Amino acid sequence: MQHLYDSVNSIEQAYRDAEAKYGALLKKEEQYRNSLHTQKNSKQTAGAILLFLVNGMMDELDRDIDFDSLCKEIQKECCFNKKMAEKLTSIFLSLYSIANKEEWKNRELEGLSQFLKKDFTCIWNGFSVWQTEGGSVDCHYKAEMILRPTEPDCIGKKLLDSLKKNPFMTKEAITDFYEHEIQDYLDDEFERYCTCEDYYQPVVEDFEFDYYLEKWCEKNGFEIVSYEGDGHDDGYEPSFTRPFYY
């Protein structure tokens, strides 16, 4: 009998030792399996949401629809089982709740309103290369400007298109939009100025930055608060070296 007790105690001790040694590893494996299961469910849900959108089910959310009705419509139009349909119904009815719709309405064009109230600073670093068969000149122009938007003239077609797609654009996003617009415009004008003559090296300091800035602001509905800029080149760099004869 004592031998039996000793055997049982040995087995219990061996189990405790194994649990202490491999418990953490088994726990990690369980977490990993749960993670894979969650990832699989997330991918399935994402795919179901995509199919929901492709089938034009968003129109159902524009009308006052209850849980059961939307669930049945999802099953009918998307061919989902009841469990997945109920899951999607919960997601979309929570997302498009009355409270959320009110919040979205209140925050529409909020970023634009904030943008129109303040001046913004833009820095432009222009670069171009004047090149001939014999060599080249690297041309640089650096400028800093402070601009003031004038409502509502600055809301051009490109920005309106962006706001239609996303009426919740932030002030920072709109500022970035206009910074890229003016930088691209000045880049093009500087490139034309530096490369317009094939046989005469450009005088970079004479680039009419103020003229082009005023032209852009007039077209896009901005006032110039202040600006400063200056240009320079790195000197003529020959593309070949003449051989030296003794």
Tab-separated table of N, CA, C and O in Angstrom, residues 31-143:
chain	number	residue	atom	x	y	z
A	31	GLN	N	-2.351	31.341	-26.096
A	31	GLN	CA	-2.538	32.726	-26.523
A	31	GLN	C	-2.341	32.861	-28.031
A	31	GLN	O	-3.056	33.600	-28.706
A	32	TYR	N	-1.340	32.130	-28.549
A	32	TYR	CA	-1.072	32.173	-29.983
A	32	TYR	C	-2.261	31.624	-30.775
A	32	TYR	O	-2.681	32.199	-31.782
A	33	ARG	N	-2.812	30.500	-30.290
A	33	ARG	CA	-3.969	29.909	-30.970
A	33	ARG	C	-5.168	30.857	-30.928
A	33	ARG	O	-5.884	31.020	-31.916
A	34	ASN	N	-5.364	31.495	-29.766
A	34	ASN	CA	-6.462	32.459	-29.649
A	34	ASN	C	-6.247	33.644	-30.582
A	34	ASN	O	-7.191	34.176	-31.168
A	35	SER	N	-4.966	34.044	-30.699
A	35	SER	CA	-4.637	35.158	-31.588
A	35	SER	C	-4.953	34.808	-33.036
A	35	SER	O	-5.524	35.611	-33.778
A	36	LEU	N	-4.569	33.589	-33.436
A	36	LEU	CA	-4.864	33.146	-34.800
A	36	LEU	C	-6.366	33.106	-35.043
A	36	LEU	O	-6.860	33.499	-36.107
A	37	HIS	N	-7.090	32.643	-34.032
A	37	HIS	CA	-8.546	32.569	-34.154
A	37	HIS	C	-9.144	33.971	-34.293
A	37	HIS	O	-10.030	34.210	-35.118
A	38	THR	N	-8.603	34.915	-33.498
A	38	THR	CA	-9.082	36.298	-33.564
A	38	THR	C	-8.765	36.920	-34.918
A	38	THR	O	-9.593	37.614	-35.512
A	39	GLN	N	-7.529	36.664	-35.413
A	39	GLN	CA	-7.141	37.196	-36.719
A	39	GLN	C	-8.036	36.645	-37.822
A	39	GLN	O	-8.442	37.368	-38.732
A	40	LYS	N	-8.341	35.357	-37.711
A	40	LYS	CA	-9.205	34.735	-38.713
A	40	LYS	C	-10.581	35.376	-38.691
A	40	LYS	O	-11.153	35.701	-39.736
A	41	ASN	N	-11.119	35.582	-37.464
A	41	ASN	CA	-12.426	36.221	-37.341
A	41	ASN	C	-12.400	37.646	-37.865
A	41	ASN	O	-13.345	38.114	-38.501
A	42	SER	N	-11.280	38.364	-37.587
A	42	SER	CA	-11.159	39.745	-38.048
A	42	SER	C	-11.159	39.808	-39.569
A	42	SER	O	-11.787	40.682	-40.166
A	43	LYS	N	-10.436	38.880	-40.206
A	43	LYS	CA	-10.398	38.853	-41.666
A	43	LYS	C	-11.770	38.516	-42.240
A	43	LYS	O	-12.196	39.091	-43.243
A	44	GLN	N	-12.463	37.584	-41.594
A	44	GLN	CA	-13.806	37.230	-42.057
A	44	GLN	C	-14.753	38.416	-41.935
A	44	GLN	O	-15.540	38.696	-42.845
A	45	THR	N	-14.651	39.121	-40.807
A	45	THR	CA	-15.514	40.284	-40.595
A	45	THR	C	-15.198	41.386	-41.596
A	45	THR	O	-16.104	42.020	-42.149
A	46	ALA	N	-13.897	41.613	-41.838
A	46	ALA	CA	-13.496	42.639	-42.807
A	46	ALA	C	-14.023	42.298	-44.199
A	46	ALA	O	-14.519	43.171	-44.925
A	47	GLY	N	-13.929	41.022	-44.570
A	47	GLY	CA	-14.451	40.599	-45.868
A	47	GLY	C	-15.957	40.762	-45.955
A	47	GLY	O	-16.494	41.168	-46.991
A	48	ALA	N	-16.641	40.464	-44.855
A	48	ALA	CA	-18.099	40.606	-44.824
A	48	ALA	C	-18.507	42.068	-44.944
A	48	ALA	O	-19.471	42.407	-45.644
A	49	ILE	N	-17.764	42.959	-44.279
A	49	ILE	CA	-18.053	44.397	-44.363
A	49	ILE	C	-17.861	44.893	-45.792
A	49	ILE	O	-18.663	45.681	-46.307
A	50	LEU	N	-16.795	44.410	-46.450
A	50	LEU	CA	-16.544	44.802	-47.837
A	50	LEU	C	-17.696	44.369	-48.738
A	50	LEU	O	-18.166	45.146	-49.583
A	51	LEU	N	-18.169	43.146	-48.551
A	51	LEU	CA	-19.287	42.650	-49.352
A	51	LEU	C	-20.557	43.445	-49.060
A	51	LEU	O	-21.355	43.724	-49.958
A	52	PHE	N	-20.733	43.827	-47.809
A	52	PHE	CA	-21.862	44.674	-47.401
A	52	PHE	C	-21.847	45.986	-48.182
A	52	PHE	O	-22.867	46.435	-48.710
A	53	LEU	N	-20.661	46.600	-48.284
A	53	LEU	CA	-20.533	47.881	-48.980
A	53	LEU	C	-20.720	47.720	-50.484
A	53	LEU	O	-21.383	48.539	-51.132
A	54	VAL	N	-20.122	46.666	-51.049
A	54	VAL	CA	-20.211	46.427	-52.493
A	54	VAL	C	-21.657	46.211	-52.922
A	54	VAL	O	-22.068	46.622	-54.012
A	55	ASN	N	-22.442	45.594	-52.056
A	55	ASN	CA	-23.842	45.315	-52.383
A	55	ASN	C	-24.759	46.510	-52.157
A	55	ASN	O	-25.982	46.380	-52.260
A	56	GLY	N	-24.184	47.669	-51.847
A	56	GLY	CA	-24.980	48.885	-51.708
A	56	GLY	C	-25.866	48.917	-50.483
A	56	GLY	O	-26.900	49.602	-50.475
A	57	MET	N	-25.455	48.201	-49.444
A	57	MET	CA	-26.289	48.130	-48.247
A	57	MET	C	-26.270	49.420	-47.427
A	57	MET	O	-27.079	49.588	-46.518
A	58	MET	N	-25.352	50.339	-47.752
A	58	MET	CA	-25.303	51.599	-47.014
A	58	MET	C	-26.597	52.395	-47.171
A	58	MET	O	-26.962	53.177	-46.293
A	59	ASP	N	-27.283	52.193	-48.291
A	59	ASP	CA	-28.548	52.907	-48.507
A	59	ASP	C	-29.577	52.549	-47.437
A	59	ASP	O	-30.447	53.360	-47.104
A	60	GLU	N	-29.482	51.327	-46.920
A	60	GLU	CA	-30.427	50.899	-45.888
A	60	GLU	C	-30.246	51.702	-44.603
A	60	GLU	O	-31.188	51.872	-43.826
A	61	LEU	N	-29.020	52.191	-44.383
A	61	LEU	CA	-28.739	52.926	-43.150
A	61	LEU	C	-29.245	54.361	-43.209
A	61	LEU	O	-29.309	55.039	-42.186
A	62	ASP	N	-29.571	54.836	-44.424
A	62	ASP	CA	-30.080	56.198	-44.563
A	62	ASP	C	-31.535	56.316	-44.114
A	62	ASP	O	-32.032	57.409	-43.879
A	63	ARG	N	-32.210	55.190	-44.046
A	63	ARG	CA	-33.592	55.222	-43.564
A	63	ARG	C	-33.657	54.625	-42.159
A	63	ARG	O	-32.740	53.948	-41.717
A	64	ASP	N	-34.721	54.910	-41.479
A	64	ASP	CA	-34.888	54.439	-40.100
A	64	ASP	C	-35.235	52.953	-40.120
A	64	ASP	O	-36.381	52.570	-40.354
A	65	ILE	N	-34.237	52.110	-39.889
A	65	ILE	CA	-34.430	50.669	-39.990
A	65	ILE	C	-34.069	50.015	-38.663
A	65	ILE	O	-33.112	50.413	-37.999
A	66	ASP	N	-34.857	49.019	-38.259
A	66	ASP	CA	-34.598	48.359	-36.980
A	66	ASP	C	-33.641	47.181	-37.166
A	66	ASP	O	-33.287	46.810	-38.288
A	67	PHE	N	-33.240	46.597	-36.064
A	67	PHE	CA	-32.229	45.535	-36.062
A	67	PHE	C	-32.668	44.342	-36.905
A	67	PHE	O	-31.929	43.874	-37.779
A	68	ASP	N	-33.880	43.839	-36.648
A	68	ASP	CA	-34.338	42.632	-37.342
A	68	ASP	C	-34.468	42.856	-38.846
A	68	ASP	O	-34.106	41.982	-39.649
A	69	SER	N	-34.973	44.015	-39.231
A	69	SER	CA	-35.158	44.299	-40.660
A	69	SER	C	-33.821	44.376	-41.387
A	69	SER	O	-33.658	43.831	-42.484
A	70	LEU	N	-32.850	45.061	-40.766
A	70	LEU	CA	-31.533	45.169	-41.395
A	70	LEU	C	-30.856	43.809	-41.464
A	70	LEU	O	-30.231	43.466	-42.466
A	71	CYS	N	-31.011	43.027	-40.418
A	71	CYS	CA	-30.416	41.689	-40.390
A	71	CYS	C	-30.961	40.828	-41.530
A	71	CYS	O	-30.210	40.134	-42.219
A	72	LYS	N	-32.263	40.892	-41.756
A	72	LYS	CA	-32.879	40.111	-42.833
A	72	LYS	C	-32.424	40.600	-44.203
A	72	LYS	O	-32.194	39.798	-45.117
A	73	GLU	N	-32.282	41.923	-44.355
A	73	GLU	CA	-31.820	42.479	-45.628
A	73	GLU	C	-30.386	42.033	-45.931
A	73	GLU	O	-30.046	41.732	-47.075
A	74	ILE	N	-29.553	41.996	-44.900
A	74	ILE	CA	-28.164	41.560	-45.081
A	74	ILE	C	-28.124	40.092	-45.493
A	74	ILE	O	-27.370	39.702	-46.395
A	75	GLN	N	-28.946	39.272	-44.840
A	75	GLN	CA	-29.003	37.854	-45.202
A	75	GLN	C	-29.469	37.678	-46.647
A	75	GLN	O	-28.947	36.840	-47.390
A	76	LYS	N	-30.424	38.493	-47.034
A	76	LYS	CA	-30.998	38.376	-48.371
A	76	LYS	C	-30.031	38.862	-49.449
A	76	LYS	O	-29.804	38.175	-50.458
A	77	GLU	N	-29.453	40.050	-49.259
A	77	GLU	CA	-28.631	40.671	-50.296
A	77	GLU	C	-27.197	40.140	-50.327
A	77	GLU	O	-26.584	40.078	-51.388
A	78	CYS	N	-26.671	39.770	-49.164
A	78	CYS	CA	-25.270	39.346	-49.087
A	78	CYS	C	-25.104	37.836	-48.934
A	78	CYS	O	-23.972	37.333	-48.959
A	79	CYS	N	-26.218	37.141	-48.743
A	79	CYS	CA	-26.192	35.679	-48.600
A	79	CYS	C	-25.351	35.220	-47.407
A	79	CYS	O	-24.626	34.219	-47.483
A	80	PHE	N	-25.422	35.963	-46.298
A	80	PHE	CA	-24.724	35.577	-45.078
A	80	PHE	C	-25.644	34.739	-44.199
A	80	PHE	O	-26.877	34.849	-44.280
A	81	ASN	N	-25.017	33.936	-43.324
A	81	ASN	CA	-25.830	33.229	-42.345
A	81	ASN	C	-26.299	34.210	-41.271
A	81	ASN	O	-25.848	35.364	-41.215
A	82	LYS	N	-27.179	33.752	-40.417
A	82	LYS	CA	-27.794	34.641	-39.430
A	82	LYS	C	-26.762	35.212	-38.462
A	82	LYS	O	-26.825	36.389	-38.082
A	83	LYS	N	-25.789	34.393	-38.073
A	83	LYS	CA	-24.785	34.838	-37.105
A	83	LYS	C	-23.969	36.004	-37.653
A	83	LYS	O	-23.760	37.016	-36.974
A	84	MET	N	-23.500	35.875	-38.897
A	84	MET	CA	-22.712	36.950	-39.498
A	84	MET	C	-23.582	38.175	-39.761
A	84	MET	O	-23.142	39.323	-39.575
A	85	ALA	N	-24.821	37.956	-40.181
A	85	ALA	CA	-25.728	39.074	-40.433
A	85	ALA	C	-25.994	39.861	-39.154
A	85	ALA	O	-26.028	41.098	-39.160
A	86	GLU	N	-26.163	39.158	-38.049
A	86	GLU	CA	-26.392	39.827	-36.765
A	86	GLU	C	-25.155	40.615	-36.335
A	86	GLU	O	-25.262	41.710	-35.774
A	87	LYS	N	-23.981	40.049	-36.616
A	87	LYS	CA	-22.734	40.735	-36.260
A	87	LYS	C	-22.594	42.038	-37.038
A	87	LYS	O	-22.274	43.092	-36.475
A	88	LEU	N	-22.850	41.980	-38.345
A	88	LEU	CA	-22.765	43.186	-39.167
A	88	LEU	C	-23.829	44.203	-38.779
A	88	LEU	O	-23.577	45.412	-38.771
A	89	THR	N	-25.003	43.726	-38.466
A	89	THR	CA	-26.082	44.629	-38.050
A	89	THR	C	-25.689	45.397	-36.793
A	89	THR	O	-25.897	46.615	-36.702
A	90	SER	N	-25.100	44.696	-35.836
A	90	SER	CA	-24.652	45.349	-34.596
A	90	SER	C	-23.588	46.398	-34.881
A	90	SER	O	-23.615	47.506	-34.332
A	91	ILE	N	-22.650	46.047	-35.770
A	91	ILE	CA	-21.559	46.976	-36.100
A	91	ILE	C	-22.105	48.255	-36.726
A	91	ILE	O	-21.797	49.372	-36.287
A	92	PHE	N	-22.943	48.103	-37.753
A	92	PHE	CA	-23.379	49.277	-38.508
A	92	PHE	C	-24.431	50.098	-37.777
A	92	PHE	O	-24.440	51.330	-37.889
A	93	LEU	N	-25.308	49.459	-37.023
A	93	LEU	CA	-26.285	50.238	-36.269
A	93	LEU	C	-25.625	51.005	-35.126
A	93	LEU	O	-26.074	52.092	-34.759
A	94	SER	N	-24.540	50.443	-34.583
A	94	SER	CA	-23.784	51.166	-33.552
A	94	SER	C	-23.031	52.337	-34.166
A	94	SER	O	-22.998	53.440	-33.615
A	95	LEU	N	-22.430	52.074	-35.330
A	95	LEU	CA	-21.655	53.121	-35.995
A	95	LEU	C	-22.541	54.264	-36.467
A	95	LEU	O	-22.206	55.443	-36.302
A	96	TYR	N	-23.693	53.920	-37.043
A	96	TYR	CA	-24.596	54.937	-37.591
A	96	TYR	C	-25.740	55.235	-36.626
A	96	TYR	O	-26.883	55.392	-37.039
A	97	SER	N	-25.391	55.342	-35.370
A	97	SER	CA	-26.391	55.691	-34.365
A	97	SER	C	-26.782	57.162	-34.510
A	97	SER	O	-26.073	57.953	-35.152
A	98	ILE	N	-27.900	57.537	-33.909
A	98	ILE	CA	-28.363	58.929	-33.975
A	98	ILE	C	-27.328	59.871	-33.367
A	98	ILE	O	-27.051	60.952	-33.899
A	99	ALA	N	-26.725	59.438	-32.262
A	99	ALA	CA	-25.721	60.275	-31.591
A	99	ALA	C	-24.511	60.512	-32.488
A	99	ALA	O	-23.999	61.637	-32.582
A	100	ASN	N	-24.056	59.447	-33.163
A	100	ASN	CA	-22.910	59.596	-34.061
A	100	ASN	C	-23.245	60.495	-35.251
A	100	ASN	O	-22.432	61.323	-35.673
A	101	LYS	N	-24.432	60.330	-35.805
A	101	LYS	CA	-24.836	61.156	-36.946
A	101	LYS	C	-24.885	62.633	-36.559
A	101	LYS	O	-24.487	63.504	-37.339
A	102	GLU	N	-25.368	62.918	-35.363
A	102	GLU	CA	-25.408	64.299	-34.881
A	102	GLU	C	-23.998	64.856	-34.716
A	102	GLU	O	-23.725	66.006	-35.070
A	103	GLU	N	-23.107	64.016	-34.182
A	103	GLU	CA	-21.719	64.442	-33.992
A	103	GLU	C	-21.049	64.718	-35.331
A	103	GLU	O	-20.329	65.709	-35.491
A	104	TRP	N	-21.287	63.855	-36.315
A	104	TRP	CA	-20.711	64.065	-37.648
A	104	TRP	C	-21.229	65.356	-38.272
A	104	TRP	O	-20.467	66.101	-38.886
A	105	LYS	N	-22.523	65.590	-38.102
A	105	LYS	CA	-23.127	66.796	-38.671
A	105	LYS	C	-22.512	68.047	-38.058
A	105	LYS	O	-22.233	69.033	-38.758
A	106	ASN	N	-22.290	68.012	-36.754
A	106	ASN	CA	-21.720	69.166	-36.057
A	106	ASN	C	-20.268	69.416	-36.450
A	106	ASN	O	-19.791	70.555	-36.397
A	107	ARG	N	-19.562	68.358	-36.839
A	107	ARG	CA	-18.134	68.487	-37.125
A	107	ARG	C	-17.818	68.587	-38.612
A	107	ARG	O	-16.657	68.685	-38.990
A	108	GLU	N	-18.843	68.590	-39.456
A	108	GLU	CA	-18.614	68.754	-40.892
A	108	GLU	C	-17.968	70.105	-41.171
A	108	GLU	O	-18.410	71.135	-40.663
A	109	LEU	N	-16.912	70.089	-41.978
A	109	LEU	CA	-16.186	71.290	-42.397
A	109	LEU	C	-15.594	72.068	-41.218
A	109	LEU	O	-15.270	73.252	-41.347
A	110	GLU	N	-15.457	71.409	-40.079
A	110	GLU	CA	-14.858	72.059	-38.915
A	110	GLU	C	-13.395	72.422	-39.186
A	110	GLU	O	-12.926	73.497	-38.804
A	111	GLY	N	-12.684	71.520	-39.861
A	111	GLY	CA	-11.285	71.780	-40.184
A	111	GLY	C	-11.125	72.976	-41.107
A	111	GLY	O	-10.216	73.791	-40.934
A	112	LEU	N	-12.022	73.100	-42.087
A	112	LEU	CA	-11.978	74.241	-43.008
A	112	LEU	C	-12.234	75.542	-42.257
A	112	LEU	O	-11.558	76.550	-42.485
A	113	SER	N	-13.208	75.518	-41.366
A	113	SER	CA	-13.524	76.710	-40.580
A	113	SER	C	-12.324	77.157	-39.750
A	113	SER	O	-12.018	78.351	-39.668
A	114	GLN	N	-11.614	76.199	-39.149
A	114	GLN	CA	-10.426	76.527	-38.360
A	114	GLN	C	-9.302	77.054	-39.250
A	114	GLN	O	-8.590	77.992	-38.881
A	115	PHE	N	-9.160	76.459	-40.431
A	115	PHE	CA	-8.106	76.878	-41.357
A	115	PHE	C	-8.299	78.324	-41.801
A	115	PHE	O	-7.338	79.093	-41.916
A	116	LEU	N	-9.546	78.710	-42.049
A	116	LEU	CA	-9.835	80.045	-42.565
A	116	LEU	C	-9.583	81.150	-41.537
A	116	LEU	O	-9.488	82.324	-41.896
A	117	LYS	N	-9.458	80.781	-40.281
A	117	LYS	CA	-9.335	81.789	-39.223
A	117	LYS	C	-7.891	82.182	-38.921
A	117	LYS	O	-7.663	83.141	-38.181
A	118	LYS	N	-6.917	81.442	-39.461
A	118	LYS	CA	-5.528	81.709	-39.084
A	118	LYS	C	-4.612	81.794	-40.299
A	118	LYS	O	-4.861	81.173	-41.330
A	119	ASP	N	-3.532	82.571	-40.139
A	119	ASP	CA	-2.485	82.615	-41.159
A	119	ASP	C	-1.690	81.312	-41.101
A	119	ASP	O	-1.677	80.631	-40.077
A	120	PHE	N	-1.052	80.979	-42.203
A	120	PHE	CA	-0.182	79.808	-42.154
A	120	PHE	C	1.141	80.103	-42.848
A	120	PHE	O	1.214	80.895	-43.789
A	121	THR	N	2.179	79.472	-42.341
A	121	THR	CA	3.535	79.679	-42.846
A	121	THR	C	3.923	78.534	-43.772
A	121	THR	O	3.670	77.368	-43.473
A	122	CYS	N	4.528	78.896	-44.884
A	122	CYS	CA	4.962	77.892	-45.855
A	122	CYS	C	6.417	78.160	-46.228
A	122	CYS	O	6.806	79.313	-46.462
A	123	ILE	N	7.209	77.116	-46.266
A	123	ILE	CA	8.615	77.218	-46.670
A	123	ILE	C	8.793	76.478	-47.989
A	123	ILE	O	8.317	75.353	-48.151
A	124	TRP	N	9.458	77.142	-48.906
A	124	TRP	CA	9.691	76.543	-50.226
A	124	TRP	C	11.181	76.489	-50.509
A	124	TRP	O	11.897	77.474	-50.334
A	125	ASN	N	11.659	75.328	-50.929
A	125	ASN	CA	13.043	75.142	-51.345
A	125	ASN	C	13.052	74.743	-52.819
A	125	ASN	O	12.771	73.590	-53.160
A	126	GLY	N	13.347	75.722	-53.671
A	126	GLY	CA	13.353	75.453	-55.102
A	126	GLY	C	14.703	74.938	-55.577
A	126	GLY	O	15.751	75.352	-55.076
A	127	PHE	N	14.659	74.042	-56.553
A	127	PHE	CA	15.899	73.502	-57.114
A	127	PHE	C	15.692	73.204	-58.590
A	127	PHE	O	14.654	72.672	-59.001
A	128	SER	N	16.704	73.569	-59.388
A	128	SER	CA	16.670	73.267	-60.811
A	128	SER	C	18.109	73.165	-61.316
A	128	SER	O	19.044	73.613	-60.646
A	129	VAL	N	18.259	72.583	-62.486
A	129	VAL	CA	19.592	72.435	-63.082
A	129	VAL	C	19.570	73.022	-64.490
A	129	VAL	O	18.770	72.598	-65.334
A	130	TRP	N	20.421	74.026	-64.702
A	130	TRP	CA	20.631	74.550	-66.056
A	130	TRP	C	21.762	73.748	-66.674
A	130	TRP	O	22.840	73.634	-66.098
A	131	GLN	N	21.507	73.180	-67.847
A	131	GLN	CA	22.464	72.236	-68.402
A	131	GLN	C	22.732	72.524	-69.874
A	131	GLN	O	21.818	72.845	-70.646
A	132	THR	N	23.999	72.430	-70.245
A	132	THR	CA	24.402	72.524	-71.644
A	132	THR	C	25.246	71.303	-71.969
A	132	THR	O	25.496	70.455	-71.110
A	133	GLU	N	25.704	71.250	-73.204
A	133	GLU	CA	26.540	70.116	-73.592
A	133	GLU	C	27.859	70.099	-72.829
A	133	GLU	O	28.437	69.048	-72.576
A	134	GLY	N	28.332	71.293	-72.449
A	134	GLY	CA	29.635	71.364	-71.799
A	134	GLY	C	29.618	71.307	-70.289
A	134	GLY	O	30.652	71.107	-69.655
A	135	GLY	N	28.450	71.492	-69.663
A	135	GLY	CA	28.419	71.490	-68.208
A	135	GLY	C	27.047	71.853	-67.673
A	135	GLY	O	26.060	71.895	-68.413
A	136	SER	N	26.995	72.144	-66.389
A	136	SER	CA	25.710	72.424	-65.755
A	136	SER	C	25.887	73.352	-64.560
A	136	SER	O	26.996	73.535	-64.049
A	137	VAL	N	24.753	73.917	-64.128
A	137	VAL	CA	24.728	74.787	-62.951
A	137	VAL	C	23.543	74.368	-62.083
A	137	VAL	O	22.404	74.315	-62.560
A	138	ASP	N	23.808	74.074	-60.824
A	138	ASP	CA	22.731	73.777	-59.875
A	138	ASP	C	22.182	75.093	-59.329
A	138	ASP	O	22.940	75.921	-58.806
A	139	CYS	N	20.873	75.260	-59.436
A	139	CYS	CA	20.226	76.513	-59.024
A	139	CYS	C	19.338	76.267	-57.797
A	139	CYS	O	18.589	75.281	-57.754
A	140	HIS	N	19.406	77.174	-56.840
A	140	HIS	CA	18.651	77.033	-55.592
A	140	HIS	C	17.898	78.324	-55.280
A	140	HIS	O	18.380	79.418	-55.564
A	141	TYR	N	16.735	78.157	-54.670
A	141	TYR	CA	15.997	79.319	-54.175
A	141	TYR	C	15.240	78.893	-52.925
A	141	TYR	O	14.510	77.900	-52.938
A	142	LYS	N	15.430	79.634	-51.848
A	142	LYS	CA	14.736	79.333	-50.598
A	142	LYS	C	13.887	80.523	-50.196
A	142	LYS	O	14.354	81.662	-50.217
A	143	ALA	N	12.640	80.244	-49.825
A	143	ALA	CA	11.732	81.328	-49.452
A	143	ALA	C	10.814	80.882	-48.321
A	143	ALA	O	10.490	79.696	-48.190
